[in-house]
JSON list of C-alpha atoms in Angstrom, two decimals:
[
{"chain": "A", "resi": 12, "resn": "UNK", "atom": "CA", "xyz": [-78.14, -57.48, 22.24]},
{"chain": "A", "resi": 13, "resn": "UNK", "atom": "CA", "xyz": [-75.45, -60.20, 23.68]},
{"chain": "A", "resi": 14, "resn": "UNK", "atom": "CA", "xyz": [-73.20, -60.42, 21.60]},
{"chain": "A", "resi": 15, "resn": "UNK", "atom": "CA", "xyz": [-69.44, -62.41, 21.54]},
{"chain": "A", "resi": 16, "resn": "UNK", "atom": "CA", "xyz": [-66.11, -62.33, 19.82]},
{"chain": "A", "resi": 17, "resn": "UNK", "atom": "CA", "xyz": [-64.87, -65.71, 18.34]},
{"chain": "A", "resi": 18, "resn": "UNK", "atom": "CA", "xyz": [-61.50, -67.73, 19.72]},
{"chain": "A", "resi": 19, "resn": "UNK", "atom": "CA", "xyz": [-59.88, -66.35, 16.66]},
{"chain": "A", "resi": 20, "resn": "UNK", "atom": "CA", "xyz": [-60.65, -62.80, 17.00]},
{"chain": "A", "resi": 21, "resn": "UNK", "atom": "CA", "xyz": [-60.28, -62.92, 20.93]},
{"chain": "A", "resi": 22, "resn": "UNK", "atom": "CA", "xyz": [-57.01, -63.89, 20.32]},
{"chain": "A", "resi": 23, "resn": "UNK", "atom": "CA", "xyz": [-55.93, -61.48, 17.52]},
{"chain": "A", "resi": 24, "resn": "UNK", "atom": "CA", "xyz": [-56.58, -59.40, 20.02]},
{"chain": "A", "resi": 25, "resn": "UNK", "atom": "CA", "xyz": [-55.04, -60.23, 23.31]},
{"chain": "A", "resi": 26, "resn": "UNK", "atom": "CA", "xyz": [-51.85, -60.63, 21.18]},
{"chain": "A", "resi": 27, "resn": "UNK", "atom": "CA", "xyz": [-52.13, -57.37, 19.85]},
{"chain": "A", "resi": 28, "resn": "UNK", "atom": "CA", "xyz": [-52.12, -55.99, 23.26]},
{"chain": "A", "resi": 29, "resn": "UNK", "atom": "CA", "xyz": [-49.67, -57.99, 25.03]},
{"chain": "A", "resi": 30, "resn": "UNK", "atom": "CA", "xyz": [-47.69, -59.07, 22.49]},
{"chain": "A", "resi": 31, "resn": "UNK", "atom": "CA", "xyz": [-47.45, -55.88, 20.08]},
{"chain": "A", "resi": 32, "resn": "UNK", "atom": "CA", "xyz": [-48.55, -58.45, 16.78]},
{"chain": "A", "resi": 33, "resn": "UNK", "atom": "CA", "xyz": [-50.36, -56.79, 14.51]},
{"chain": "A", "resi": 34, "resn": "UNK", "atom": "CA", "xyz": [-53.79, -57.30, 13.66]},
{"chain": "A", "resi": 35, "resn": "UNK", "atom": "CA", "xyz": [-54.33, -59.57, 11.04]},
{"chain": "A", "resi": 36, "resn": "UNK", "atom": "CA", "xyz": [-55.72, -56.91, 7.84]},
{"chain": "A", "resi": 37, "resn": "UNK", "atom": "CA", "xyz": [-59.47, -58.09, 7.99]},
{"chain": "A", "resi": 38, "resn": "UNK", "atom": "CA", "xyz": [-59.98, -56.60, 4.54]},
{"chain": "A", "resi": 39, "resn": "UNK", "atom": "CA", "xyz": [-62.03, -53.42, 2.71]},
{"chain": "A", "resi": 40, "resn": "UNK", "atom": "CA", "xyz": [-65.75, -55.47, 3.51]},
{"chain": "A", "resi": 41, "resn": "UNK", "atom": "CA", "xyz": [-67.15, -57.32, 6.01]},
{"chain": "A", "resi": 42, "resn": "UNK", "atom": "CA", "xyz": [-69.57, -60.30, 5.31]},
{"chain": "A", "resi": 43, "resn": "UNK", "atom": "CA", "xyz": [-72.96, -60.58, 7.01]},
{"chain": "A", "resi": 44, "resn": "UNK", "atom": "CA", "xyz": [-74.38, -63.99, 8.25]},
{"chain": "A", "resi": 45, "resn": "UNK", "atom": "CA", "xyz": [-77.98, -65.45, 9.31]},
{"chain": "A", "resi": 46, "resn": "UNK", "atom": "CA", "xyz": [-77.31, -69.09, 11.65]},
{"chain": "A", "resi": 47, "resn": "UNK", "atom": "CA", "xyz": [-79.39, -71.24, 11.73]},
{"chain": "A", "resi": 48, "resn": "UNK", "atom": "CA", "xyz": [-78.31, -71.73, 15.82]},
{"chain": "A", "resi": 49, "resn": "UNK", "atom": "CA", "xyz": [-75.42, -70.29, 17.72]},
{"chain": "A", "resi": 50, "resn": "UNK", "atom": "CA", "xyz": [-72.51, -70.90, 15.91]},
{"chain": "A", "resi": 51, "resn": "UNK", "atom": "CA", "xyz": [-70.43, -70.26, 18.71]},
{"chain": "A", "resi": 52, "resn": "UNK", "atom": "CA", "xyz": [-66.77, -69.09, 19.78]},
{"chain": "A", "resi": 53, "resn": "UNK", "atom": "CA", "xyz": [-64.84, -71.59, 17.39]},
{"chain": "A", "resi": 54, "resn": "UNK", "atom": "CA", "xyz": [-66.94, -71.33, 14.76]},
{"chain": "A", "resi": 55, "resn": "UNK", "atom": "CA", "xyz": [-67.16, -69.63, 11.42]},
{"chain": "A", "resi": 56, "resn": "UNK", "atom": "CA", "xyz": [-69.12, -68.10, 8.97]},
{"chain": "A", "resi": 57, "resn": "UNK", "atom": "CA", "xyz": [-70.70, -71.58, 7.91]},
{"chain": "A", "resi": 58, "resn": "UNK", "atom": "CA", "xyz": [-71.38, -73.30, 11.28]},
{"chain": "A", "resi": 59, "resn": "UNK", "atom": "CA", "xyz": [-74.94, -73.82, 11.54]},
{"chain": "A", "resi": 60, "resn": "UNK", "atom": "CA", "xyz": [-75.12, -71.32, 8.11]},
{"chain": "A", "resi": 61, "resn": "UNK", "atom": "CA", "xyz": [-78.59, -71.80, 6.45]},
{"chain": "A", "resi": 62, "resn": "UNK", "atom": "CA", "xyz": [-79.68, -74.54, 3.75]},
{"chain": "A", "resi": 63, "resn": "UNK", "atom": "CA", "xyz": [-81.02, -72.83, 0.88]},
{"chain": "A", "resi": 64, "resn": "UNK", "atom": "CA", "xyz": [-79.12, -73.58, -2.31]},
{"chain": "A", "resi": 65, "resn": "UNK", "atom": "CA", "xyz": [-78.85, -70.20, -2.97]},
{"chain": "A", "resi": 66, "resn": "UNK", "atom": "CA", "xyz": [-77.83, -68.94, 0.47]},
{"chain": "A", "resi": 67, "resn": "UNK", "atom": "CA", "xyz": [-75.34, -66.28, 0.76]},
{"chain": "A", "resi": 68, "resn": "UNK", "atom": "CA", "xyz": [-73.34, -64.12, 3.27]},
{"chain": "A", "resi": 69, "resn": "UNK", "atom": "CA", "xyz": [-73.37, -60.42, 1.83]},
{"chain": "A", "resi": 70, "resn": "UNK", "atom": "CA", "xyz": [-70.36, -58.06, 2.21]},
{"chain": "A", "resi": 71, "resn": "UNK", "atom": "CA", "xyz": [-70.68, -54.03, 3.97]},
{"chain": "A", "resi": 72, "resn": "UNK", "atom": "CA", "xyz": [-67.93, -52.19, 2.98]},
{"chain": "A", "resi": 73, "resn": "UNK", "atom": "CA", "xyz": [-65.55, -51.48, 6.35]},
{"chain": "A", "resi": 74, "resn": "UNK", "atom": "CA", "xyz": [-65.62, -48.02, 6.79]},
{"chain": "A", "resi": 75, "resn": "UNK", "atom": "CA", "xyz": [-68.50, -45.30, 7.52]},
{"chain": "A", "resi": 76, "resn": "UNK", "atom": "CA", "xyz": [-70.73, -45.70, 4.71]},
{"chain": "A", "resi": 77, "resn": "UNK", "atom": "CA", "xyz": [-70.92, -49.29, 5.80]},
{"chain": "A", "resi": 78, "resn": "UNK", "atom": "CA", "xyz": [-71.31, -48.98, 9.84]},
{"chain": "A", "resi": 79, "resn": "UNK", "atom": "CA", "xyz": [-71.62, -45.92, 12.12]},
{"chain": "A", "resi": 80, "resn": "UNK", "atom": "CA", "xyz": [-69.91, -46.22, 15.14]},
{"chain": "A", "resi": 81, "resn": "UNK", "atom": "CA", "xyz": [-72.09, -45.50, 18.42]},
{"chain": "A", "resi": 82, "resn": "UNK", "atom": "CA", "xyz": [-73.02, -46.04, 21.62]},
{"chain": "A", "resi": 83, "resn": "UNK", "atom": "CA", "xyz": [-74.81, -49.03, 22.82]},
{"chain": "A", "resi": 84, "resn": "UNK", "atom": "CA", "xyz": [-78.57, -48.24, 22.60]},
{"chain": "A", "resi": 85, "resn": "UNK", "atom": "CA", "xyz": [-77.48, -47.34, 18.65]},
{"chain": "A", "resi": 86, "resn": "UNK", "atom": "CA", "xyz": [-76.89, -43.47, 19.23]},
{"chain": "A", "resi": 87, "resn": "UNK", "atom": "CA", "xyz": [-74.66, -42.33, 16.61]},
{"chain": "A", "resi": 88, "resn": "UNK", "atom": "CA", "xyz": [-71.23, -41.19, 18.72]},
{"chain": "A", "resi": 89, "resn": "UNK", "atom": "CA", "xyz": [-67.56, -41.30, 17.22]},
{"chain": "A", "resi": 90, "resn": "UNK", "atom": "CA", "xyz": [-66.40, -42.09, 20.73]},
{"chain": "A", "resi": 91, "resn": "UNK", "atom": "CA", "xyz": [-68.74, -45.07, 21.30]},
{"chain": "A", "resi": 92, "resn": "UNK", "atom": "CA", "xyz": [-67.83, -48.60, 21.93]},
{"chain": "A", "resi": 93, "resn": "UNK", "atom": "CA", "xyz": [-70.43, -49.97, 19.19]},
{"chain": "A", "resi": 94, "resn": "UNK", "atom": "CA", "xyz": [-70.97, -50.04, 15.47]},
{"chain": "A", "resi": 95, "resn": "UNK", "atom": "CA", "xyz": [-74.59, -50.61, 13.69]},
{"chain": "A", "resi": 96, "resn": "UNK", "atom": "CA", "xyz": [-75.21, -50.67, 9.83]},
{"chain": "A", "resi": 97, "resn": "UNK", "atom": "CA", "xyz": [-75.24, -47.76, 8.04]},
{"chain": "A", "resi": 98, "resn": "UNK", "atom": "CA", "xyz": [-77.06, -49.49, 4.83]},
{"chain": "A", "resi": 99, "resn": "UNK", "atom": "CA", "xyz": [-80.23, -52.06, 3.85]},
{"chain": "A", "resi": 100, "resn": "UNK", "atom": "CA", "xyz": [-78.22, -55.37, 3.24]},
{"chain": "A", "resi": 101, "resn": "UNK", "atom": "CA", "xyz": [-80.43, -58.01, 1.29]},
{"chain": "A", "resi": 102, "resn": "UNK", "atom": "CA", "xyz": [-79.88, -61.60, 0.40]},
{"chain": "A", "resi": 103, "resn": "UNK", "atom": "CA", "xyz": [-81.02, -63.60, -2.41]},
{"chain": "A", "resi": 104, "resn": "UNK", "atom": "CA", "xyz": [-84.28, -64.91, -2.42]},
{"chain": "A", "resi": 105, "resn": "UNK", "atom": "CA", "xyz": [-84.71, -67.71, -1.19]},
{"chain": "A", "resi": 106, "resn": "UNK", "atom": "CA", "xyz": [-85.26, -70.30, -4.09]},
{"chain": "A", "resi": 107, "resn": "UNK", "atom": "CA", "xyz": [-88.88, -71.15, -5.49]},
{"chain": "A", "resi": 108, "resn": "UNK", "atom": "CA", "xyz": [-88.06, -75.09, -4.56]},
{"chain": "A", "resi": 109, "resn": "UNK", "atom": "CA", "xyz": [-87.71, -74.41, -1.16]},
{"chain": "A", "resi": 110, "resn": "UNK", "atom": "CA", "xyz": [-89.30, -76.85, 0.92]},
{"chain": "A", "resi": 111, "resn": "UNK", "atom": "CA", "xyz": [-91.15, -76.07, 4.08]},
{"chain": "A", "resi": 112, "resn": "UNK", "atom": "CA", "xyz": [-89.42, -73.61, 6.50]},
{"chain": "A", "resi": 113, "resn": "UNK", "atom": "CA", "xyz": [-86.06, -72.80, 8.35]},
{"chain": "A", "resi": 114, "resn": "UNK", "atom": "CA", "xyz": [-85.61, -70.96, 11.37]},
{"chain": "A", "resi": 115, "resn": "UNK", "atom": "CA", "xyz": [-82.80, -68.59, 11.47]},
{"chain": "A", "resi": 116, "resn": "UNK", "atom": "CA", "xyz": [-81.69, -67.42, 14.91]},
{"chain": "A", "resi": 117, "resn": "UNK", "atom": "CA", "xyz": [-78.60, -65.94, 15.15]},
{"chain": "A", "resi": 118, "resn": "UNK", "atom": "CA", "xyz": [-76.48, -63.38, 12.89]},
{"chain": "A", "resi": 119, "resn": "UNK", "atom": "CA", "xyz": [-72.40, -62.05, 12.92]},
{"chain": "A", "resi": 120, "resn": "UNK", "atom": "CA", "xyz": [-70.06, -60.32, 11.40]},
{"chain": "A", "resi": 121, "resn": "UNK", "atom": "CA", "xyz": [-67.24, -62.31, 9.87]},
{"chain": "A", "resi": 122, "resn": "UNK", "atom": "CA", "xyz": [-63.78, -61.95, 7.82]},
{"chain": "A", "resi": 123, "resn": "UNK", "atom": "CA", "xyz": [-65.05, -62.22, 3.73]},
{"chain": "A", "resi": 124, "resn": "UNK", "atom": "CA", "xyz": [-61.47, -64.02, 2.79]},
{"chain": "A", "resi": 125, "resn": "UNK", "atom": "CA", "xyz": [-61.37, -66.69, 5.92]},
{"chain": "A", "resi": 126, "resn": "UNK", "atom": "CA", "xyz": [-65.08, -66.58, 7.30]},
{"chain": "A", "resi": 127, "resn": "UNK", "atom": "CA", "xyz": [-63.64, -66.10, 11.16]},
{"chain": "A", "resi": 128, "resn": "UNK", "atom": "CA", "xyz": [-66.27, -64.48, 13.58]},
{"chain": "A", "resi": 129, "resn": "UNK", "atom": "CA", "xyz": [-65.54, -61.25, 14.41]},
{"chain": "A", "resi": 130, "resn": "UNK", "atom": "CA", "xyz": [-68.86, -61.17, 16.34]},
{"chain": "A", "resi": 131, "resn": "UNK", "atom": "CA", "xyz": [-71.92, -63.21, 16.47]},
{"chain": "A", "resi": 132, "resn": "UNK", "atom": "CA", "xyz": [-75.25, -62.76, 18.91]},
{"chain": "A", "resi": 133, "resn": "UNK", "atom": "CA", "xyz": [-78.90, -63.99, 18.59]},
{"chain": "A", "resi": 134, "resn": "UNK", "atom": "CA", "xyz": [-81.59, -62.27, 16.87]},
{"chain": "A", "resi": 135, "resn": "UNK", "atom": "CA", "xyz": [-83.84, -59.75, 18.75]},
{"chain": "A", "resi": 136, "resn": "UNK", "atom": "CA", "xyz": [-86.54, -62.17, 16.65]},
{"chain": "A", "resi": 137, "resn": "UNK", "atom": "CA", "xyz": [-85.63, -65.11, 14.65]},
{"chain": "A", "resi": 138, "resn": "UNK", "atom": "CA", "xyz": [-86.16, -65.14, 11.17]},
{"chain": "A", "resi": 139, "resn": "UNK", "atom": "CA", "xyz": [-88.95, -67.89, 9.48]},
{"chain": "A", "resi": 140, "resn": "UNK", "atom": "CA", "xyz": [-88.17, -68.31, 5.92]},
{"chain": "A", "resi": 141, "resn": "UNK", "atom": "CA", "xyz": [-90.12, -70.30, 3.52]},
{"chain": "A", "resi": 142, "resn": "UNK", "atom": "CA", "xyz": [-89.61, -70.34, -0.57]},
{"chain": "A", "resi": 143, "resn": "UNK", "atom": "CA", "xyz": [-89.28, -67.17, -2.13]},
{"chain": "A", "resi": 144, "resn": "UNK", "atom": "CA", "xyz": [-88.50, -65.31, 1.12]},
{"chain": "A", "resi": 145, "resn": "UNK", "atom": "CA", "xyz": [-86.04, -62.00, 1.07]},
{"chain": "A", "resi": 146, "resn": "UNK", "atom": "CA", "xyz": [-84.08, -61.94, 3.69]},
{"chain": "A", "resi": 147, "resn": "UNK", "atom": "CA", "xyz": [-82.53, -58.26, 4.78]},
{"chain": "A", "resi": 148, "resn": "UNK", "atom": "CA", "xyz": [-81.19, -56.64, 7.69]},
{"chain": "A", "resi": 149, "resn": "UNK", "atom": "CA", "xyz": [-82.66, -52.98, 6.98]},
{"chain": "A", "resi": 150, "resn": "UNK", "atom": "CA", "xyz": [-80.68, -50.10, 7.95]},
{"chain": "A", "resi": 151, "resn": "UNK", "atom": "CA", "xyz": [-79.49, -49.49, 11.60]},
{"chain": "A", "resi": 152, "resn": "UNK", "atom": "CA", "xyz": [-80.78, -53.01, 12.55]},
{"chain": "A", "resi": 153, "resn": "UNK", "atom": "CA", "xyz": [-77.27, -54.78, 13.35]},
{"chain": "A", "resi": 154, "resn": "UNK", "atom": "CA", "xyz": [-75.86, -53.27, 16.23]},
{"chain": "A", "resi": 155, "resn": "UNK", "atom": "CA", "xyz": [-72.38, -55.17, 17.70]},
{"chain": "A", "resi": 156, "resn": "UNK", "atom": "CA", "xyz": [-70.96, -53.83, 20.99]},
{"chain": "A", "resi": 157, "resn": "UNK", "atom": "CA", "xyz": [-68.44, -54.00, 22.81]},
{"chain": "A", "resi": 158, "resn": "UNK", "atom": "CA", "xyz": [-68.86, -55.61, 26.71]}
]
């Protein structure tokens, strides 16, 4: 899957490496995100974020239980330049008073204390959800990669 860094993160990085700055301590989780449409190199963790009341971004913890690093087509390798979930992350069901239907197309990876993109990419398949919908990314399904 195509997937991109954000602004932000693109330039944590580029200062890390030509600069010697630290990277900025992105916390113990991560937080997982359905979009509603690209949200795009300056945006967050809320731009285009779904409209259910009781939407909500769920954390992975940051370390191997949460994400097993591998190579690109999702083989599990310590020296690969990708990461895929290690764990079945669900969101709340979508409320009973729904109305009608939302298309969600596009997922990433974001800071839990500031909501800055890490990475973001579209769907292999968009997501309809309607009231009373779960909403998961099962095990192994989220795969980020490096270029």
């Amino acid at each position: 899957p195509l997937v991109s860094k954000s602004n932000a993160t693109e330039n944590d990085l580029v200062k890390f490496i030509f600069n010697a700055v630290a990277m900025p301590a992105y916390g113990a989780s991560l937080q997982l995100n359905f979009h509603t449409a690209d949200p795009g190199e300056g945006g967050t963790a809320t731009t285009n974020e779904p409209t259910p009341v009781n939407y909500a971004a769920q954390t992975v913890a940051r370390d191997g239980t949460g994400w097993i690093i591998c190579d690109t087509d999702g083989t599990p390798n310590a020296s690969g330049s990708a990461a895929k979930s290690a764990v079945l992350v669900t969101f709340p069901e979508i409320e009973g008073g729904f109305v009608g239907t939302e298309t969600w197309t596009h997922g990433s990876v974001s800071v839990v204390a500031t909501g800055q993109i890490l990475y973001s990419g579209a769907l292999t398949q968009s997501i309809i959800i309607s009231a009373l919908t779960t909403p998961n990314f099962p095990a192994g399904t989220v795969l980020f990669q490096e270029d």
